[in-house]
mmCIF file of C-alpha atoms (C1' of nucleotides) in Angstrom:
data_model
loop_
_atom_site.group_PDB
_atom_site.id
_atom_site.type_symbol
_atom_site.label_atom_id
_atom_site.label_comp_id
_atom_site.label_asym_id
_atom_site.label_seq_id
_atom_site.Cartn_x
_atom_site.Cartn_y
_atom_site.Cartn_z
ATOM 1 C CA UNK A 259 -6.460 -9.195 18.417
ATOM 2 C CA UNK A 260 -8.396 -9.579 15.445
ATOM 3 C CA UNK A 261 -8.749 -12.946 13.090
ATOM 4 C CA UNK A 262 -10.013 -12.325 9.465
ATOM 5 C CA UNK A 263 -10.234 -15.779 6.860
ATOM 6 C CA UNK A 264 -7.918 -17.226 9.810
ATOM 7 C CA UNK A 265 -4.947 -14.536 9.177
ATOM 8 C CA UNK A 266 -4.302 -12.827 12.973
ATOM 9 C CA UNK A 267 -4.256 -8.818 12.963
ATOM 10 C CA UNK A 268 -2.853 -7.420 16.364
ATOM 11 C CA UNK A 269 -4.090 -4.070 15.338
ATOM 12 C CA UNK A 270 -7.025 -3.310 13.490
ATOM 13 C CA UNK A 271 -4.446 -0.153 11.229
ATOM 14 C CA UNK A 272 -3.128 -3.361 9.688
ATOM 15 C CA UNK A 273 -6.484 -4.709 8.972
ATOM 16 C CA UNK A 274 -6.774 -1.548 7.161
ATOM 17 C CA UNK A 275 -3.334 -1.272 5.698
ATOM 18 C CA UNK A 276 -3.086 -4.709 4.442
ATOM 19 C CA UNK A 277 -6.063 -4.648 2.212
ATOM 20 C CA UNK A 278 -5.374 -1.016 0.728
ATOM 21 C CA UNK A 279 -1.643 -2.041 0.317
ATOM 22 C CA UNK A 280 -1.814 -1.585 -3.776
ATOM 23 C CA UNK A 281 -1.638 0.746 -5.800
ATOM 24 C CA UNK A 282 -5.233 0.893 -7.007
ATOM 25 C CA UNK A 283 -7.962 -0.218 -4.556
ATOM 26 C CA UNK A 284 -8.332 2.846 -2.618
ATOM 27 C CA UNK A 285 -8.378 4.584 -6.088
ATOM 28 C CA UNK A 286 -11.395 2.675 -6.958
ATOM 29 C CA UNK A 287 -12.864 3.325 -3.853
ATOM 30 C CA UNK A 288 -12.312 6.788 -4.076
ATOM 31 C CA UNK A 289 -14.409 6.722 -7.383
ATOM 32 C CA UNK A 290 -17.635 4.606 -6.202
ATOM 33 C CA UNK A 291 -17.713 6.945 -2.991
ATOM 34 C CA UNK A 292 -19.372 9.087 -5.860
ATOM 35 C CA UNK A 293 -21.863 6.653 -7.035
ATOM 36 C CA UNK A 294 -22.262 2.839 -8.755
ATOM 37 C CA UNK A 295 -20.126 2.895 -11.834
ATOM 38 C CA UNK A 296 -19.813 0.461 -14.757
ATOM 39 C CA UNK A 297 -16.973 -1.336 -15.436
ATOM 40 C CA UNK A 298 -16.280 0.788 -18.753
ATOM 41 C CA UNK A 299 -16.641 4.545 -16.405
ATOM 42 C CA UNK A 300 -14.369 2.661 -13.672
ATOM 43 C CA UNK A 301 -11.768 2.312 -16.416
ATOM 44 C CA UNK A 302 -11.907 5.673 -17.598
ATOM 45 C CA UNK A 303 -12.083 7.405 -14.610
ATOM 46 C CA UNK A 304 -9.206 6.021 -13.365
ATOM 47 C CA UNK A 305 -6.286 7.052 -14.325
ATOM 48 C CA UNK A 306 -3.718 4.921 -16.408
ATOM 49 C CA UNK A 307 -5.481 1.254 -14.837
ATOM 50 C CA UNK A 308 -5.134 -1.348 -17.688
ATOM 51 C CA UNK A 309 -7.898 -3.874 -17.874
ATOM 52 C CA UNK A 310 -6.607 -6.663 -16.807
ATOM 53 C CA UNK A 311 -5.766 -4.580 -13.219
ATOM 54 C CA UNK A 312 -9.171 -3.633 -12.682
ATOM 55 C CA UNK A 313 -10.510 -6.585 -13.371
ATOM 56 C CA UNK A 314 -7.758 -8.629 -10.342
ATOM 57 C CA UNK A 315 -8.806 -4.975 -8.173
ATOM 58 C CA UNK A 316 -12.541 -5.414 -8.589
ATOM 59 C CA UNK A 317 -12.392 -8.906 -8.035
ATOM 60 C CA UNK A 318 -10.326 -8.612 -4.758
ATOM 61 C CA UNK A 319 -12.801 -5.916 -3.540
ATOM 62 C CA UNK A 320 -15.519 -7.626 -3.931
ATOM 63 C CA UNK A 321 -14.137 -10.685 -2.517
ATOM 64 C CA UNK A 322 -13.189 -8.464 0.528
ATOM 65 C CA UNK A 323 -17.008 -7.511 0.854
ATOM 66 C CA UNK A 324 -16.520 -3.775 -0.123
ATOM 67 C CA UNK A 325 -17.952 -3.554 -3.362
ATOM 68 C CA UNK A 326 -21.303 -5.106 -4.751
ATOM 69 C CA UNK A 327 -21.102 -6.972 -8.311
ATOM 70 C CA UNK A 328 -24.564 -6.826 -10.738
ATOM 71 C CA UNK A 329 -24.247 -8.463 -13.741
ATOM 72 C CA UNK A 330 -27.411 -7.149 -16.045
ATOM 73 C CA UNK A 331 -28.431 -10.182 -19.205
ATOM 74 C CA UNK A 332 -28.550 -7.381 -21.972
ATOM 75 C CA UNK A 333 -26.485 -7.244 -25.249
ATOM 76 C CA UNK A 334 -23.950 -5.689 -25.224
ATOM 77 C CA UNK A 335 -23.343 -6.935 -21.259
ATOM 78 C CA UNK A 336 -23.734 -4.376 -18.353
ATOM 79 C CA UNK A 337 -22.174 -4.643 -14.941
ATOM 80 C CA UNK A 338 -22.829 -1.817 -12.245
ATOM 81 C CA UNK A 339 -20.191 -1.767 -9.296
ATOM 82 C CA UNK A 340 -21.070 -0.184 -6.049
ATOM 83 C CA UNK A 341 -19.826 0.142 -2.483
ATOM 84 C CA UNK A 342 -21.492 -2.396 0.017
ATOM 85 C CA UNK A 343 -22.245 -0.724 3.747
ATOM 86 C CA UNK A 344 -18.989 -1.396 4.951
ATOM 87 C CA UNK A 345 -17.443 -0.296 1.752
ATOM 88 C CA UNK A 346 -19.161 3.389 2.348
ATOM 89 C CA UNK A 347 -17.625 3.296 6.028
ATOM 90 C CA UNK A 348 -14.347 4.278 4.270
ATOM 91 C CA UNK A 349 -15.460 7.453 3.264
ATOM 92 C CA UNK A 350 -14.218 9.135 6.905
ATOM 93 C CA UNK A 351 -10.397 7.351 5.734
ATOM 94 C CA UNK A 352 -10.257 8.843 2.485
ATOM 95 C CA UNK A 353 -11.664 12.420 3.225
ATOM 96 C CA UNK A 354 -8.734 12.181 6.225
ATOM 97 C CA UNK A 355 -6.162 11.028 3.119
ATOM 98 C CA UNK A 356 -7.299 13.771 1.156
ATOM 99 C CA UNK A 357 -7.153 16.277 3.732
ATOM 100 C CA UNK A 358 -3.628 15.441 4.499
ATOM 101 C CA UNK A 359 -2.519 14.474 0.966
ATOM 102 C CA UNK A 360 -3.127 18.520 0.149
ATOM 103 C CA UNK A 361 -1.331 19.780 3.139
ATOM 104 C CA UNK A 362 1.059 17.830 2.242
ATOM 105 C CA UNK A 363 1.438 19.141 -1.485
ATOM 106 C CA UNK A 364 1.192 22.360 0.684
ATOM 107 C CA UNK A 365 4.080 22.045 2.333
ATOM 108 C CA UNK A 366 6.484 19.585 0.616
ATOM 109 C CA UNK A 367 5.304 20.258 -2.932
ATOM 110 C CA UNK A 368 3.150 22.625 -5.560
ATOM 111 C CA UNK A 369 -0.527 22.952 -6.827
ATOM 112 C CA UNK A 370 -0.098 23.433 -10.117
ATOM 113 C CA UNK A 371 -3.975 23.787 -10.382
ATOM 114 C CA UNK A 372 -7.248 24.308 -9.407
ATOM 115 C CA UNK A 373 -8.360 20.628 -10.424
ATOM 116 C CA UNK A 374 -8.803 18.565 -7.417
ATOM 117 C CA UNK A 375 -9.870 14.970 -8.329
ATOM 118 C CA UNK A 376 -13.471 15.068 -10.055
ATOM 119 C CA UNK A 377 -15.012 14.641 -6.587
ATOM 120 C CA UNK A 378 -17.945 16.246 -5.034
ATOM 121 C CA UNK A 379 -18.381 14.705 -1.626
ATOM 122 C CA UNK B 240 -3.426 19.033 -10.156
ATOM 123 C CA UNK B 241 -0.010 18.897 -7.944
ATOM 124 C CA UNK B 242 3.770 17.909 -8.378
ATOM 125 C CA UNK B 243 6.192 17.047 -5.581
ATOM 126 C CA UNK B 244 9.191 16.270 -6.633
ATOM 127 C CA UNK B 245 9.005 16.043 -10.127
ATOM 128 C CA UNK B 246 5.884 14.060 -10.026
ATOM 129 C CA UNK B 247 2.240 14.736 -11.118
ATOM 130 C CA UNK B 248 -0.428 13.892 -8.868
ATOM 131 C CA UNK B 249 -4.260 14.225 -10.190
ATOM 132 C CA UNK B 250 -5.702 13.862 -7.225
ATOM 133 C CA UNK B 251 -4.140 14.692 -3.602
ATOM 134 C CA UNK B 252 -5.706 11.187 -2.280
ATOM 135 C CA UNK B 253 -3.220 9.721 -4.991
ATOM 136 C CA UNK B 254 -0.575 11.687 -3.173
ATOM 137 C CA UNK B 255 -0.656 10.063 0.234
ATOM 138 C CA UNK B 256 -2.119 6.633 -1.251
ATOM 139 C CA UNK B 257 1.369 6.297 -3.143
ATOM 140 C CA UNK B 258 3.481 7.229 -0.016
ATOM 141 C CA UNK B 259 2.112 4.498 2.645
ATOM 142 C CA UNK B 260 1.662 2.265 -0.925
ATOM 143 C CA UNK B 261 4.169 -0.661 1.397
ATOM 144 C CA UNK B 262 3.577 -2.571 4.079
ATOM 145 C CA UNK B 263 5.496 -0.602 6.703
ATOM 146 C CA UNK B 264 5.404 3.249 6.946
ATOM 147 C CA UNK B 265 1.551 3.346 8.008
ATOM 148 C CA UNK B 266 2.584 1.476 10.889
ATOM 149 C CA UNK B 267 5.499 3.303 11.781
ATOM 150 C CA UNK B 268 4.350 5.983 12.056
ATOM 151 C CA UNK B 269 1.462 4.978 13.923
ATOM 152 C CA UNK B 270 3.726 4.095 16.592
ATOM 153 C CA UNK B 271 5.631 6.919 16.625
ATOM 154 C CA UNK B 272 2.446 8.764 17.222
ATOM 155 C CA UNK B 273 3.096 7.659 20.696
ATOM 156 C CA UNK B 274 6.125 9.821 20.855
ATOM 157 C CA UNK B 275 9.817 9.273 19.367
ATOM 158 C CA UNK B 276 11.309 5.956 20.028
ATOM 159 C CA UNK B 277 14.907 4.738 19.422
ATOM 160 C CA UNK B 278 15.977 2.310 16.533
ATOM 161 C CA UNK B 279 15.599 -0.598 18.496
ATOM 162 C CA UNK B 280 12.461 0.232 20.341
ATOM 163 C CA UNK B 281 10.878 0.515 16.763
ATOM 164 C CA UNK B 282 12.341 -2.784 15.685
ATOM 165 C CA UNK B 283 10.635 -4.350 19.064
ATOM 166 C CA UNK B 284 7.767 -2.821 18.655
ATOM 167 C CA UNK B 285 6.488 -3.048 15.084
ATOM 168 C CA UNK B 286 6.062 -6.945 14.742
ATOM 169 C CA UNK B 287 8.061 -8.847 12.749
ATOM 170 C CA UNK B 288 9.790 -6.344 10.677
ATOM 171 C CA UNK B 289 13.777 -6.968 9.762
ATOM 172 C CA UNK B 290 16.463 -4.693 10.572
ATOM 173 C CA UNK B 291 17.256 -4.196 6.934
ATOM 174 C CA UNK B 292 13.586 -3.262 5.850
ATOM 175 C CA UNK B 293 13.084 -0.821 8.786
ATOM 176 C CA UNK B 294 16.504 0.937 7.838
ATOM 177 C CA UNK B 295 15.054 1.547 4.534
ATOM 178 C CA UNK B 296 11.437 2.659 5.324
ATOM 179 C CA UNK B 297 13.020 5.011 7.705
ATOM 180 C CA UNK B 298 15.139 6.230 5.751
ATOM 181 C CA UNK B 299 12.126 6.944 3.186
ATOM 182 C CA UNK B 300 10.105 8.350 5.702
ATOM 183 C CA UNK B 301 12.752 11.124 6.507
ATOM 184 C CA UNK B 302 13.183 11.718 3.104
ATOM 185 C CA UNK B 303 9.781 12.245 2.384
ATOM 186 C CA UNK B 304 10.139 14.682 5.814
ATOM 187 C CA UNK B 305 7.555 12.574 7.863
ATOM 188 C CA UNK B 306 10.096 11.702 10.720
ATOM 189 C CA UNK B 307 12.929 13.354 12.183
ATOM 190 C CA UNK B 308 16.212 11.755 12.933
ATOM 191 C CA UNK B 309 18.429 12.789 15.691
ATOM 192 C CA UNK B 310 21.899 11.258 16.512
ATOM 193 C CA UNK B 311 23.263 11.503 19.668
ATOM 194 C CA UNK B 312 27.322 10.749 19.974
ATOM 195 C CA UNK B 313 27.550 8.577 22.604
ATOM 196 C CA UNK B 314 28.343 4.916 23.083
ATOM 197 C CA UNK B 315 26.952 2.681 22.787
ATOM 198 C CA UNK B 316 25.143 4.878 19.756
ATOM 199 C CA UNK B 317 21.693 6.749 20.456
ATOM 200 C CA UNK B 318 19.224 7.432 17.753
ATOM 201 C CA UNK B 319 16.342 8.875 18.101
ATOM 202 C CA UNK B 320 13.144 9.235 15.471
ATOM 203 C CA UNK B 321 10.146 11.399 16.094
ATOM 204 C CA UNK B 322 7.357 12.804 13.346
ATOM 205 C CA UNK B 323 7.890 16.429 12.377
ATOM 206 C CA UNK B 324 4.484 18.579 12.104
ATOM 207 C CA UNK B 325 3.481 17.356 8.848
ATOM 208 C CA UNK B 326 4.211 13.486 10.558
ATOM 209 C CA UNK B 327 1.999 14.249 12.886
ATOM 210 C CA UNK B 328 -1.176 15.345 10.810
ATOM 211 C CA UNK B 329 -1.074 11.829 10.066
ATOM 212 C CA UNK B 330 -3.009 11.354 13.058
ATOM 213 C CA UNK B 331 -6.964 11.456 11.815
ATOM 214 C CA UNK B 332 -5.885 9.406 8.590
ATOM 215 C CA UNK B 333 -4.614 6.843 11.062
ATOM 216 C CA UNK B 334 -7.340 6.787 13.494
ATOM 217 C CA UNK B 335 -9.884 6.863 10.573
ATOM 218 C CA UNK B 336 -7.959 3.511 9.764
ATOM 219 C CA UNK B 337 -8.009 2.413 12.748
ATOM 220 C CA UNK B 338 -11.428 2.972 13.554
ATOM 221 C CA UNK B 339 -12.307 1.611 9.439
ATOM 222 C CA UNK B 340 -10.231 -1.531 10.898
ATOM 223 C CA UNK B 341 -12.766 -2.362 14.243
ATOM 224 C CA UNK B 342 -15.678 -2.048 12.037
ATOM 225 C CA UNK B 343 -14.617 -4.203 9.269
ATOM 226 C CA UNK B 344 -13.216 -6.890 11.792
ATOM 227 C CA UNK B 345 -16.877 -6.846 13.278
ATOM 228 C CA UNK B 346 -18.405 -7.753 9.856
ATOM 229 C CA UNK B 347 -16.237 -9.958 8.023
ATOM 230 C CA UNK B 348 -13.813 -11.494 11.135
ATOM 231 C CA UNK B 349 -13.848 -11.881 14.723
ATOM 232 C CA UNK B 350 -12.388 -10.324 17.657
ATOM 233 C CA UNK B 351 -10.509 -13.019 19.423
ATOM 234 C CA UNK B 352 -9.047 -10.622 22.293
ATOM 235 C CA UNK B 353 -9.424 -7.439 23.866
ATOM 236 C CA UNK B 354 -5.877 -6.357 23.324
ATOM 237 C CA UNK B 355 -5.544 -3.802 21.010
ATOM 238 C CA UNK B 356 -2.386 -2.526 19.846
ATOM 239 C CA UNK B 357 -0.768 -0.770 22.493
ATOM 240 C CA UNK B 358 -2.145 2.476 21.796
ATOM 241 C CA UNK B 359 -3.165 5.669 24.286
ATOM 242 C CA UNK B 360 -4.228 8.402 21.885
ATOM 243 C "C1'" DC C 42 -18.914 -4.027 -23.305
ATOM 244 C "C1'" DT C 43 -16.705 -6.825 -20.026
ATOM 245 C "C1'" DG C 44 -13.804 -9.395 -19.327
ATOM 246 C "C1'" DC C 45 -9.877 -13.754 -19.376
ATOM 247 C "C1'" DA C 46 -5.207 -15.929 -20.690
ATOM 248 C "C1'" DT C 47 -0.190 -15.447 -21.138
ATOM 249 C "C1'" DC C 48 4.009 -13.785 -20.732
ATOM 250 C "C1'" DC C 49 7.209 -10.754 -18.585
ATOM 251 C "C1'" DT C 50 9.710 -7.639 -15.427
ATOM 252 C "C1'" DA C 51 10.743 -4.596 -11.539
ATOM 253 C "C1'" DC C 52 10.704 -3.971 -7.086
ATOM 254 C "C1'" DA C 53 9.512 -4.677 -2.213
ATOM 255 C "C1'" DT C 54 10.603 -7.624 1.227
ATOM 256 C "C1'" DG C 55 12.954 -11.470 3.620
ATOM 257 C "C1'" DA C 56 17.120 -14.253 5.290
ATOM 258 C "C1'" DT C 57 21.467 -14.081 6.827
ATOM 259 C "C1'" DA C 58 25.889 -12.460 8.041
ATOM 260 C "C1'" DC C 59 28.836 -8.736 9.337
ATOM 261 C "C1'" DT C 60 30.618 -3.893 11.531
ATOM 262 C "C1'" DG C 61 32.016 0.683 13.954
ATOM 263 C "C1'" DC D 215 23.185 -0.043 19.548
ATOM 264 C "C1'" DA D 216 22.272 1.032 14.978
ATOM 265 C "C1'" DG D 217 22.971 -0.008 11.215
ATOM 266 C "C1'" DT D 218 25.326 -2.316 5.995
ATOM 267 C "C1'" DA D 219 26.059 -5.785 2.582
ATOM 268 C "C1'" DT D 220 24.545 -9.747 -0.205
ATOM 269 C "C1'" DC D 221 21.676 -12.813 -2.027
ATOM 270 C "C1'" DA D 222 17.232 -14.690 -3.017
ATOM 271 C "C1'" DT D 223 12.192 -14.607 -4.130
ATOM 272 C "C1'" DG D 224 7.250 -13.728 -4.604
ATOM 273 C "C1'" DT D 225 4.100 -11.104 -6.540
ATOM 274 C "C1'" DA D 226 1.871 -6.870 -8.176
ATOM 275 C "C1'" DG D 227 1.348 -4.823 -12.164
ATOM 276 C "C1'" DG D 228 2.068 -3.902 -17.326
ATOM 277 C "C1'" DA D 229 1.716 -5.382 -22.385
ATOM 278 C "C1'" DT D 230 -0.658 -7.789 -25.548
ATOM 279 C "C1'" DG D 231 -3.991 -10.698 -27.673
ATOM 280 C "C1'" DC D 232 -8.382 -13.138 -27.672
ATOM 281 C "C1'" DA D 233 -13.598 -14.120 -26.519
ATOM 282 C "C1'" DG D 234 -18.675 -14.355 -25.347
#
DNA sequence: CTGCATCCTACATGATACTG
DNA sequence: CAGTATCATGTAGGATGCAG
C-alpha cells in the first residue's frame, strides 16, 4: 500500500496510471527524454497542444516532481524544462510503450511510413 | 507514421498512450495478466470499479483485440475474459509501470504496507 | 517569448435500478 | 451471473483574447 499527498494507492500501476491518465503528459515526457526544451520547442514539438494545455501539463509535472522549471531574467523571457531524476526513471516505461505501440500497428493496423517519432534514444 | 483504423498516429508511443488514455484498461489488464478471470471475479478484483464502467472498458478492450471473450451456455451464465497474444505483450509496459510506480512512491510518498497488489509474475 | 483569464463543450465515469 | 438502461456530473481539453 502506497500513500502519496495523503491519496492511498494499493498498487504502485495506479501510481503510475493515475498521473499519466491525460492525454498529453507522457507526450511531454516523451520529448524531454531527448533533452531540456524551452517552452516555445515543447509547443512545437508536440503535436496539436494549444498553449493554454501545456502550460496546466507543465505545471502538473512539475508539481508531480518530474520535470525541473528555470526561469532565465533576459528579454524576451527564457524558460528551459527538463526531466528531474525520477522524471528520467520513465524512460524504461516509454521505450516498453513504444515497443508495444509498433507491434501493435503491426498487427492491428499499418505503417504508412518510415517516420517514427523524431526520437533518438 | 501509422493508421489503425482510420486514424493517424505520429508516433507509435501516441498509439498505446491513447488506448490506456482512462482510468481502467491499464488495470485490467494487469490483472488479467494473472490468467482469465470471469465477469465477476474482475468486478471483485479491480477496486471500486461499477458494473456499468467495466462492461464498457471491456467491451473496448475486445474491440481493440486486447482480451478475448468466451461465453459459455450454461446457467447460471459463464463468461470468461483472457488477453489474446498482442494482450499479453502488455506485460513489460506494465511491469515498467509498475516498477516506475515503487520508485516514485519511494521519493515523493510513503510505503505504508507491504502488501502489494496481489500479483505473482 | 511565455504565459494567464474566460468561456465552453464533450465525454468519461458514477449512482442507481432493472433483467434474462 | 453477467450484464442494460437512465440519469447526472466533474473535469480535461479546446478556442480565443490579453499581458509582462
Amino acid at each position: 500500500m502506497y500513500k502519496i499527498n495523503g491519496k492511498e494507492f494499493k498498487c504502485s500501476v495506479e501510481i503510475t496510471n493515475e498521473i499519466f491518465n491525460d492525454k498529453w503528459k507522457l507526450g511531454i515526457v516523451w520529448h524531454l527524454l531527448n533533452g531540456s526544451k524551452r517552452y516555445k520547442e515543447l509547443s512545437e514539438d508536440i503535436y496539436q497542444i494549444t498553449q493554454k494545455t501545456l502550460t496546466v501539463k507543465l505545471k502538473e509535472l512539475e508539481e508531480k516532481k518530474l520535470i525541473k522549471r528555470e526561469v532565465f531574467a533576459e528579454v524576451p523571457p527564457k524558460v528551459i524544462y527538463s526531466l528531474t531524476p525520477i522524471g528520467k526513471k520513465l524512460q524504461d516505461t516509454l521505450n516498453a510503450m513504444n515497443n508495444w505501440g509498433i507491434e501493435y500497428a503491426k498487427e492491428c493496423g499499418e505503417i504508412t511510413d518510415n517516420y517514427v517519432c523524431e526520437k533518438k534514444h
